[in-house]
Each structure stands twice: as structure tokens, then as C-alpha cells.
Short mmCIF file of C-alpha atoms and ligand atoms in Angstrom, two decimals:
data_model
loop_
_atom_site.label_atom_id
_atom_site.label_comp_id
_atom_site.label_asym_id
_atom_site.label_seq_id
_atom_site.Cartn_x
_atom_site.Cartn_y
_atom_site.Cartn_z
CA MET A 40 0.00 0.00 0.00
CA ALA A 41 1.15 3.57 -0.70
CA GLY A 42 0.96 6.32 1.87
CA VAL A 43 -1.72 8.11 3.86
CA LEU A 44 -2.40 11.82 3.41
CA ALA A 45 -4.07 13.98 6.06
CA LEU A 46 -5.71 17.20 4.91
CA VAL A 47 -5.17 19.56 7.82
CA GLU A 48 -7.53 22.51 8.18
CA THR A 49 -6.44 25.90 9.45
CA LYS A 50 -8.35 28.63 11.22
CA GLU A 51 -7.17 32.17 11.87
CA GLY A 52 -3.46 31.40 11.59
CA SER A 53 -3.43 28.10 13.47
CA LEU A 54 -4.07 24.44 12.77
CA ARG A 55 -7.55 23.23 13.78
CA SER A 56 -7.54 20.56 16.46
CA SER A 57 -9.69 18.34 14.22
CA GLY A 58 -6.89 18.63 11.62
CA ILE A 59 -4.31 17.49 14.17
CA GLU A 60 -6.64 14.57 15.00
CA ALA A 61 -6.66 13.69 11.28
CA MET A 62 -2.84 13.84 11.18
CA SER A 63 -2.56 11.61 14.28
CA ALA A 64 -5.06 9.13 12.81
CA ALA A 65 -3.10 9.11 9.51
CA THR A 66 0.11 8.28 11.38
CA VAL A 67 -1.48 5.42 13.34
CA LEU A 68 -3.08 4.03 10.17
CA ALA A 69 0.15 4.36 8.15
CA GLU A 70 1.99 2.36 10.81
CA ARG A 71 -0.60 -0.44 10.52
CA MET A 72 -0.27 -0.32 6.73
CA GLY A 73 3.52 -0.34 6.91
CA THR A 74 3.76 2.95 5.06
CA GLY A 75 4.20 6.67 5.78
CA ALA A 76 1.88 9.57 6.58
CA ASP A 77 2.06 13.04 5.01
CA ALA A 78 0.09 16.25 5.48
CA LEU A 79 -1.39 18.86 3.17
CA VAL A 80 -2.05 22.34 4.52
CA VAL A 81 -3.82 24.89 2.32
CA GLY A 82 -4.04 28.35 3.80
CA PRO A 83 -2.53 31.82 4.19
CA PRO A 84 1.27 32.33 4.47
CA GLU A 85 1.01 32.99 8.25
CA ILE A 86 0.29 29.30 8.75
CA ASP A 87 3.81 28.34 7.65
CA ALA A 88 5.37 28.22 11.14
CA ALA A 89 2.42 26.40 12.75
CA ALA A 90 2.34 23.79 9.97
CA GLY A 91 5.88 22.69 10.86
CA ALA A 92 4.49 21.32 14.13
CA LEU A 93 2.78 18.54 12.16
CA SER A 94 6.06 16.64 12.05
CA GLY A 95 5.54 16.15 15.82
CA TYR A 96 2.37 14.20 14.96
CA GLY A 97 4.12 11.91 12.51
CA ALA A 98 3.99 13.83 9.21
CA GLY A 99 6.76 12.82 6.84
CA THR A 100 6.29 15.38 4.07
CA ILE A 101 4.23 18.48 4.81
CA HIS A 102 2.83 19.86 1.57
CA LEU A 103 2.17 23.58 1.91
CA ALA A 104 -0.06 25.50 -0.46
CA LEU A 105 0.11 29.03 0.92
CA ASP A 106 -1.30 32.23 -0.47
CA PRO A 107 -3.13 35.23 1.07
CA ALA A 108 -6.09 34.36 -1.18
CA LEU A 109 -6.40 31.01 0.59
CA ALA A 110 -7.14 32.43 4.06
CA GLY A 111 -10.78 31.43 3.58
CA TYR A 112 -12.17 28.23 2.09
CA ARG A 113 -12.26 28.34 -1.71
CA PRO A 114 -13.84 25.01 -2.57
CA GLU A 115 -12.72 24.64 -6.16
CA VAL A 116 -9.14 25.82 -5.50
CA PHE A 117 -8.70 23.66 -2.39
CA ALA A 118 -10.03 20.67 -4.34
CA GLU A 119 -7.74 21.33 -7.31
CA ILE A 120 -4.66 21.54 -5.07
CA ALA A 121 -5.64 18.41 -3.10
CA VAL A 122 -6.24 16.39 -6.28
CA GLN A 123 -2.83 17.41 -7.61
CA VAL A 124 -1.09 16.37 -4.36
CA ILE A 125 -3.05 13.09 -4.10
CA ARG A 126 -2.27 12.12 -7.72
CA GLU A 127 1.40 13.09 -7.55
CA GLY A 128 1.93 11.30 -4.23
CA GLU A 129 -0.19 8.30 -5.34
CA TYR A 130 -1.75 8.24 -1.88
CA ASP A 131 -3.87 5.21 -1.08
CA VAL A 132 -5.83 6.80 1.78
CA VAL A 133 -6.81 10.42 2.35
CA LEU A 134 -8.17 11.49 5.74
CA LEU A 135 -10.15 14.67 6.35
CA ALA A 136 -11.80 15.95 9.51
CA GLY A 137 -15.60 15.65 9.31
CA THR A 138 -16.10 19.40 9.70
CA GLY A 139 -18.24 21.47 7.31
CA LEU A 140 -15.14 22.17 5.20
CA GLY A 141 -13.87 18.57 5.37
CA ARG A 142 -17.23 17.11 4.32
CA ASP A 143 -17.62 19.57 1.46
CA LEU A 144 -14.06 19.00 0.23
CA ALA A 145 -14.36 15.20 0.52
CA GLY A 146 -17.44 15.25 -1.73
CA ARG A 147 -15.65 17.37 -4.31
CA LEU A 148 -12.57 15.12 -4.23
CA GLY A 149 -14.77 12.06 -4.59
CA ALA A 150 -16.33 13.53 -7.73
CA LEU A 151 -13.03 14.70 -9.22
CA LEU A 152 -11.21 11.41 -8.52
CA ASP A 153 -14.28 9.27 -9.26
CA VAL A 154 -14.12 7.37 -5.95
CA PRO A 155 -16.63 7.04 -3.08
CA VAL A 156 -16.26 8.79 0.27
CA ALA A 157 -16.50 6.87 3.55
CA GLU A 158 -18.06 9.41 5.90
CA ASP A 159 -18.13 9.95 9.64
CA ALA A 160 -15.60 7.26 10.62
CA THR A 161 -15.17 6.57 14.33
CA ALA A 162 -12.54 3.83 13.85
CA ILE A 163 -10.30 2.61 11.02
CA SER A 164 -8.43 -0.67 10.85
CA VAL A 165 -6.62 -2.77 8.26
CA MET A 166 -7.70 -6.38 7.72
CA ASP A 167 -5.98 -8.58 5.12
CA GLY A 168 -4.64 -5.49 3.42
CA ARG A 169 -8.10 -3.92 3.12
CA LEU A 170 -9.31 -0.86 4.93
CA ARG A 171 -12.19 -1.28 7.39
CA ILE A 172 -14.09 1.80 8.47
CA GLU A 173 -16.54 1.80 11.36
CA ARG A 174 -19.27 4.42 11.45
CA PRO A 175 -22.50 4.97 13.35
CA VAL A 176 -25.72 4.61 11.31
CA PHE A 177 -29.47 5.01 12.01
CA ALA A 178 -28.88 8.04 14.24
CA GLY A 179 -26.14 6.20 16.12
CA LYS A 180 -28.28 3.15 17.00
CA ALA A 181 -26.03 0.74 15.10
CA LEU A 182 -22.45 0.59 13.88
CA ALA A 183 -21.70 -0.24 10.25
CA THR A 184 -18.36 -1.68 9.22
CA VAL A 185 -17.50 -0.68 5.67
CA GLU A 186 -14.74 -2.34 3.67
CA VAL A 187 -13.20 -0.22 0.95
CA ASP A 188 -10.86 -1.36 -1.77
CA VAL A 189 -10.56 1.62 -4.06
CA SER A 190 -7.55 3.88 -4.29
CA PRO A 191 -7.46 6.50 -3.08
CA THR A 192 -9.91 5.83 -0.25
CA LEU A 193 -11.37 9.10 1.02
CA VAL A 194 -12.46 9.09 4.66
CA THR A 195 -13.95 11.84 6.82
CA LEU A 196 -13.38 11.42 10.55
CA ARG A 197 -15.90 12.26 13.26
CA PRO A 198 -14.37 15.16 15.23
CA GLY A 199 -13.29 13.98 18.68
CA ALA A 200 -13.35 10.28 17.80
CA PHE A 201 -9.61 9.95 17.09
CA PRO A 202 -7.10 10.91 19.79
CA VAL A 203 -4.33 13.40 19.21
CA GLN A 204 -1.02 11.52 19.44
CA GLN A 205 2.50 12.88 19.28
CA SER A 206 5.02 10.89 17.24
CA GLU A 207 8.15 11.67 15.30
CA GLY A 208 8.10 11.98 11.52
CA ALA A 209 10.81 12.99 9.09
CA GLY A 210 9.21 16.43 8.79
CA THR A 211 10.55 17.41 5.37
CA LEU A 212 8.80 20.64 4.43
CA ALA A 213 7.83 20.38 0.78
CA ARG A 214 6.66 23.83 -0.26
CA ARG A 215 4.39 24.24 -3.21
CA SER A 216 4.42 27.42 -5.21
CA LEU A 217 1.07 27.96 -6.76
CA ALA A 218 0.27 29.75 -9.95
CA LEU A 219 -3.03 31.18 -8.82
CA ASP A 220 -5.44 32.69 -11.29
CA PRO A 221 -8.30 34.31 -9.35
CA GLY A 222 -10.02 35.29 -12.59
CA ARG A 223 -10.67 31.60 -13.21
CA TRP A 224 -12.42 31.03 -9.88
CA PRO A 225 -16.21 30.99 -10.08
CA THR A 226 -16.73 32.08 -6.45
CA GLU A 227 -15.58 34.94 -4.30
CA THR A 228 -15.73 35.30 -0.52
CA ILE A 229 -17.50 38.60 0.15
CA SER A 230 -17.56 38.46 3.93
CA ARG A 231 -17.00 36.03 6.75
CA GLU A 232 -18.76 35.81 10.10
CA SER A 233 -17.20 33.82 12.87
CA GLY A 234 -18.78 32.66 16.09
CA SER A 235 -17.59 33.48 19.60
CA ALA A 236 -13.82 33.26 19.89
CA GLU A 237 -14.15 32.98 23.69
CA VAL A 238 -15.24 29.34 23.71
CA PRO A 239 -14.15 26.57 21.30
CA ASP A 240 -16.44 25.49 18.49
CA VAL A 241 -18.85 22.75 19.61
CA SER A 242 -17.32 20.26 17.16
CA GLU A 243 -13.83 20.75 18.64
CA ALA A 244 -14.57 21.22 22.35
CA SER A 245 -13.62 18.26 24.53
CA ILE A 246 -16.40 19.24 26.96
CA VAL A 247 -19.77 20.37 25.59
CA VAL A 248 -22.48 22.11 27.60
CA SER A 249 -25.67 21.88 25.54
CA GLY A 250 -29.00 23.51 26.29
CA GLY A 251 -32.51 22.82 25.09
CA ARG A 252 -36.02 24.29 25.16
CA GLY A 253 -36.25 23.48 28.87
CA LEU A 254 -34.13 26.59 29.49
CA ARG A 255 -37.16 28.72 28.54
CA ASP A 256 -35.39 31.74 26.97
CA PRO A 257 -32.07 32.89 25.46
CA GLU A 258 -31.16 34.87 28.60
CA SER A 259 -30.86 31.58 30.52
CA TRP A 260 -27.72 30.75 28.50
CA ARG A 261 -25.86 32.91 31.03
CA LEU A 262 -26.14 29.87 33.36
CA LEU A 263 -24.55 27.60 30.76
CA GLU A 264 -21.84 30.15 29.98
CA GLU A 265 -20.95 30.32 33.68
CA LEU A 266 -20.79 26.53 33.90
CA CYS A 267 -18.66 26.48 30.75
CA ALA A 268 -16.25 29.04 32.21
CA GLU A 269 -15.76 26.91 35.34
CA LEU A 270 -15.16 23.78 33.25
CA GLY A 271 -12.20 25.51 31.59
CA PRO A 272 -11.00 26.53 28.12
CA GLU A 273 -11.79 23.13 26.58
CA ALA A 274 -15.53 23.62 27.21
CA GLY A 275 -17.84 24.82 24.42
CA LEU A 276 -21.56 25.50 24.07
CA GLY A 277 -24.06 23.35 22.17
CA ALA A 278 -27.81 23.55 21.55
CA SER A 279 -30.78 21.50 20.44
CA ARG A 280 -32.53 22.32 17.20
CA ALA A 281 -35.60 23.57 19.06
CA VAL A 282 -33.63 26.48 20.49
CA VAL A 283 -31.81 27.16 17.21
CA ASP A 284 -35.14 27.23 15.36
CA ALA A 285 -36.45 29.63 18.01
CA GLY A 286 -33.51 31.93 17.25
CA TRP A 287 -32.09 31.64 20.78
CA ARG A 288 -28.75 30.24 19.63
CA PRO A 289 -26.81 30.22 16.30
CA HIS A 290 -27.01 27.22 14.00
CA SER A 291 -23.24 26.76 14.40
CA GLU A 292 -23.97 25.41 17.91
CA GLN A 293 -26.67 22.91 16.88
CA VAL A 294 -25.90 19.30 17.73
CA GLY A 295 -27.70 16.50 15.92
CA GLN A 296 -28.80 15.04 12.64
CA THR A 297 -29.12 18.41 10.92
CA GLY A 298 -26.45 20.08 13.04
CA LYS A 299 -22.97 19.00 14.12
CA THR A 300 -21.85 15.56 15.16
CA VAL A 301 -19.70 15.69 18.27
CA ALA A 302 -17.75 13.16 20.32
CA PRO A 303 -16.43 15.12 23.33
CA ARG A 304 -15.16 13.30 26.41
CA LEU A 305 -17.93 14.95 28.47
CA TYR A 306 -21.38 16.11 27.25
CA PHE A 307 -23.97 17.94 29.34
CA ALA A 308 -27.55 17.79 28.00
CA ILE A 309 -29.51 20.39 29.96
CA GLY A 310 -33.25 20.79 29.40
CA ILE A 311 -32.98 18.58 26.30
CA SER A 312 -35.56 15.80 25.87
CA GLY A 313 -33.26 13.48 23.88
CA ALA A 314 -35.10 13.20 20.55
CA VAL A 315 -33.52 10.66 18.22
CA GLN A 316 -32.30 13.47 15.93
CA HIS A 317 -30.40 15.07 18.81
CA LEU A 318 -28.94 11.74 19.94
CA ALA A 319 -27.61 11.22 16.40
CA GLY A 320 -25.15 14.02 17.02
CA MET A 321 -23.89 13.21 20.50
CA ARG A 322 -24.46 9.63 21.59
CA THR A 323 -20.81 8.67 20.97
CA ALA A 324 -19.67 11.20 23.61
CA GLY A 325 -17.44 9.67 26.32
CA THR A 326 -19.58 10.52 29.35
CA ILE A 327 -23.08 11.97 29.08
CA VAL A 328 -24.64 13.95 31.92
CA ALA A 329 -28.36 14.76 31.57
CA ILE A 330 -30.26 17.31 33.63
CA ASN A 331 -34.01 17.19 33.10
CA ARG A 332 -37.01 17.62 35.35
CA ASP A 333 -38.91 14.82 33.59
CA ARG A 334 -37.61 11.49 34.89
CA ASP A 335 -39.03 9.73 31.81
CA ALA A 336 -37.20 11.96 29.31
CA PRO A 337 -35.52 9.76 26.62
CA ILE A 338 -32.15 11.48 27.22
CA PHE A 339 -31.80 9.45 30.45
CA ARG A 340 -31.62 6.24 28.37
CA VAL A 341 -28.27 7.28 26.91
CA ALA A 342 -26.97 9.24 29.93
CA ASP A 343 -24.18 7.90 32.14
CA TYR A 344 -25.26 10.29 34.90
CA GLY A 345 -28.82 11.60 35.18
CA ILE A 346 -30.00 14.40 37.44
CA VAL A 347 -33.79 14.66 37.72
CA GLY A 348 -34.32 18.27 38.67
CA ASP A 349 -34.91 21.84 37.63
CA ALA A 350 -32.01 23.15 35.52
CA PHE A 351 -32.41 26.56 37.14
CA GLU A 352 -31.53 25.00 40.51
CA VAL A 353 -29.10 22.26 39.44
CA VAL A 354 -26.86 24.21 37.04
CA PRO A 355 -25.98 27.09 39.44
CA ARG A 356 -25.25 24.54 42.18
CA LEU A 357 -22.99 22.56 39.85
CA THR A 358 -21.18 25.77 38.84
CA GLU A 359 -20.81 26.73 42.51
CA GLU A 360 -19.36 23.30 43.34
CA LEU A 361 -16.81 23.61 40.53
CA ARG A 362 -15.95 27.14 41.71
CA SER A 363 -15.29 25.97 45.28
CA PRO A 364 -11.71 24.90 46.10
CA GLN A 365 -12.91 21.29 46.58
CA GLY A 366 -14.44 21.26 43.09
CA ARG A 367 -11.12 22.00 41.40
P1 LIG B 30 -38.07 19.57 23.88
O1 LIG B 30 -38.28 18.31 23.17
O2 LIG B 30 -39.22 20.53 24.01
O3 LIG B 30 -37.54 19.19 25.32
C1 LIG B 30 -37.35 20.10 26.37
C2 LIG B 30 -36.94 19.28 27.60
O4 LIG B 30 -36.65 20.17 28.65
C3 LIG B 30 -38.04 18.32 28.09
O5 LIG B 30 -37.51 17.02 28.22
C4 LIG B 30 -38.43 18.89 29.46
O6 LIG B 30 -38.74 17.89 30.40
C5 LIG B 30 -37.14 19.60 29.86
N1 LIG B 30 -37.36 20.72 30.78
C6 LIG B 30 -38.32 21.66 30.75
N2 LIG B 30 -38.11 22.54 31.73
C7 LIG B 30 -37.01 22.15 32.41
C8 LIG B 30 -36.31 22.66 33.54
N3 LIG B 30 -36.68 23.78 34.14
N4 LIG B 30 -35.22 22.00 33.96
C9 LIG B 30 -34.80 20.83 33.35
N5 LIG B 30 -35.44 20.32 32.26
C10 LIG B 30 -36.51 20.97 31.82
N6 LIG B 30 -33.06 18.23 17.06
C11 LIG B 30 -31.79 18.47 17.45
O7 LIG B 30 -31.53 18.74 18.64
N7 LIG B 30 -30.78 18.43 16.54
C12 LIG B 30 -30.96 18.16 15.23
O8 LIG B 30 -30.01 18.18 14.45
C13 LIG B 30 -32.29 17.88 14.80
N8 LIG B 30 -32.55 17.56 13.51
C14 LIG B 30 -33.84 17.23 13.15
C15 LIG B 30 -34.08 16.81 11.84
C16 LIG B 30 -35.36 16.45 11.47
C17 LIG B 30 -35.59 15.99 10.06
C18 LIG B 30 -36.41 16.53 12.40
C19 LIG B 30 -37.81 16.14 12.00
C20 LIG B 30 -36.19 16.96 13.68
C21 LIG B 30 -34.90 17.33 14.08
N9 LIG B 30 -34.62 17.77 15.38
C22 LIG B 30 -33.34 17.96 15.76
C23 LIG B 30 -35.72 18.11 16.31
C24 LIG B 30 -35.97 17.03 17.34
O9 LIG B 30 -36.90 16.11 16.84
C25 LIG B 30 -36.57 17.67 18.63
O10 LIG B 30 -37.74 18.40 18.29
C26 LIG B 30 -35.60 18.62 19.36
O11 LIG B 30 -34.36 17.97 19.56
C27 LIG B 30 -36.21 18.98 20.71
O12 LIG B 30 -35.40 19.93 21.33
P2 LIG B 30 -35.39 20.04 22.92
O13 LIG B 30 -35.02 18.72 23.51
O14 LIG B 30 -34.58 21.23 23.26
O15 LIG B 30 -36.91 20.43 23.25
#
């Protein structure tokens, strides 16, 4: 088998943690395949220094496609660069984080290379020289094992499902100079809106504090923000679709079938009933804590810890406990 390529996303001058997960997963997989793992970073020139750190996660060659015009996602240009690198390197497996960008790019690459995409992987193994990809199906109620024998095999990884692992690679920086022709590009980024920079994105947070309709109004999110702050910088906010539809929270925070799929080590579901579409996005979390005043709420069926009670009483007490010296 030839090598594994990880497509590593960047955000505001740094590598995204889901991209580092993809690099770590590529290194582990390459070891099992008896081959090497490389990285491709497409982004603005400022990313140059940060990209070098990928050698600490096992990257052999780090392909850099850097240009100020690539600070934001340009689907057709990113895809063109990736196809060129994949073909030249004759990579057998290409791993992308299952973020919005990763899923969009994987689809484009699949079409351009005429190969299928294995989406939302939570585990990858090699059996008799063939790749086996495990992924949750039917809103996470069952696990499907997919065997793929096309080259290259494109795989998107569920954010949070693959651990970040340090390991030494050769770390040869292979720089790519691009002849960019913006006049040829059919799209242009007019403006960009980013969510709160104070807390990590829900898909990358290792602790998620999610709220639902049980919180009654958007002002109640102050309680969740306070809990989040006590849980530390790894904690991010999530929401059910009911509150996103009500305009209480942005869609970028929605967890579930039509929102983001997350796999944090700790997930708080507060005032969330646990509809199957919500569970689809979070049931693979490490530990699930549910707070709901209805003891029959379906969320308790997937929760590791359940607190039957009023969120307006339980959440401030939890925050207070964490704030106390004993809670630290
Ligand atoms: P509710 O179902 O209204 O539940 C509120 C909960 O709060 C109840 O369990 C109640 O007991 C509890 N509660 C009330 N007051 C308190 C209190 N004071 N303290 C503690 N608990 C309290 N949903 C998603 O979340 N994500 C998706 O991606 C998604 N995609 C969907 C896609 C499709 C095609 C469809 C049809 C639906 C989708 N939904 C999705 C909607 C989903 O079916 C539910 O309607 C939604 O998840 C319910 O949100 P909720 O749990 O916040 O609200």
C-alpha cells in the first residue's frame, strides 16, 4: 500500500484541532499499513510556522499550499490543489476531519477522482490489506463496518473520535508554489462571520455544555456560559434544534442530525428531551450527563449520569461546586 495523506484545516493562523486529530489518525493508520503519513495544509502564508508542528504528529512530508487568497475556504481551488497532491503522491488513503469544510471537500474530491467517500468514521483498521471503516448509522443506533478497496480511499473522521497523538516523523517541508489565477475562480468570498472566539467550536470542544427548550429563553444561557467558564477553556456551548429554530442560539452550535456531530469526552444535555435526531449528534460522547425535570425523558436512556431536577436550581449549584476549592 502507498501512503496516507491527512488534509489539515487551518483557522485564523493556526491548525484546527480536528486537523491534528486527522494527522494523528493518519500516522497510526500508516503504521498499521507499513507505510508513511504526510500532510497537506492549504491556507494563508502565516500558517507556515504552525504547519511545521505537524512533524511532531508523525507527518513525513508536509505539503504547503500558501497564499493570502487562501485564508478562507475556496472550494474549487482547495479541491484542485488536493487532487494534484493526491495524484502526484499516489496516496492510497486520504483522511479529512468531518467538519463542514472537510465534508464539502471530501465530496468534491470524490467527484473529481471518481471514488466514493466513507463518511463519519469513528474507527479505522486494516484487515488482510483492506481498509475497514466503522461508522454509526441510524442516528447512532447501530455501527456499520465498511470495507473499501478503491484507491485513493477518502475518509472523513468524526471530530473527537480519534485521539491526538505525538510521534516523530521525518518532517521534510515540501513547499508548493502555486500559480493562482483568481479570474478563473467561479466564487468569491465577500464576507465572513465567525462565532464566539471565547469558547471553542462545539465540534472541537472536549467538553460540551448543551442547552434545550427546557431553558425557557435565550437569557438563561448565562447559566450555561458560567458553567462552561468553570469547566475551563476546553468547554464549548451546544444547543438543540428547538432552540436554534427559536432563534435563541446560532445554527453553528446545533448538535444532531441536521447540526454538528460531536464526540467530546464529556457532554452535558440540559433541558434537552433526547429526541432521536439530537442523539444522532452526541451519543458517541465519552460521558453523558443529563439534567431534566422529567424522569421519563428519553435522554436518560443514553446518559451515564442523570439528574432529575430543575435546571435553574441544578446548574448554578454545579457551577458553585466547581468554583469551590474542593471542586477544582
Ligand atoms: P423539547 O423536546 O421541548 O424538550 C425540552 C426538555 O426540557 C423536556 O424534556 C423537558 O422535560 C425539559 N425541561 C423543561 N423545563 C425544564 C427545567 N426547568 N429543567 C430541566 N429540564 C426541563 N433536534 C436536534 O436537537 N438536533 C438536530 O439536528 C435535529 N434535527 C432534526 C431533523 C429532522 C428531520 C427533524 C424532524 C427533527 C430534528 N430535530 C433535531 C428536532 C428534534 O426532533 C426535537 O424536536 C428537538 O431535539 C427537541 O429539542 P429540545 O429537547 O430542546 O426540546
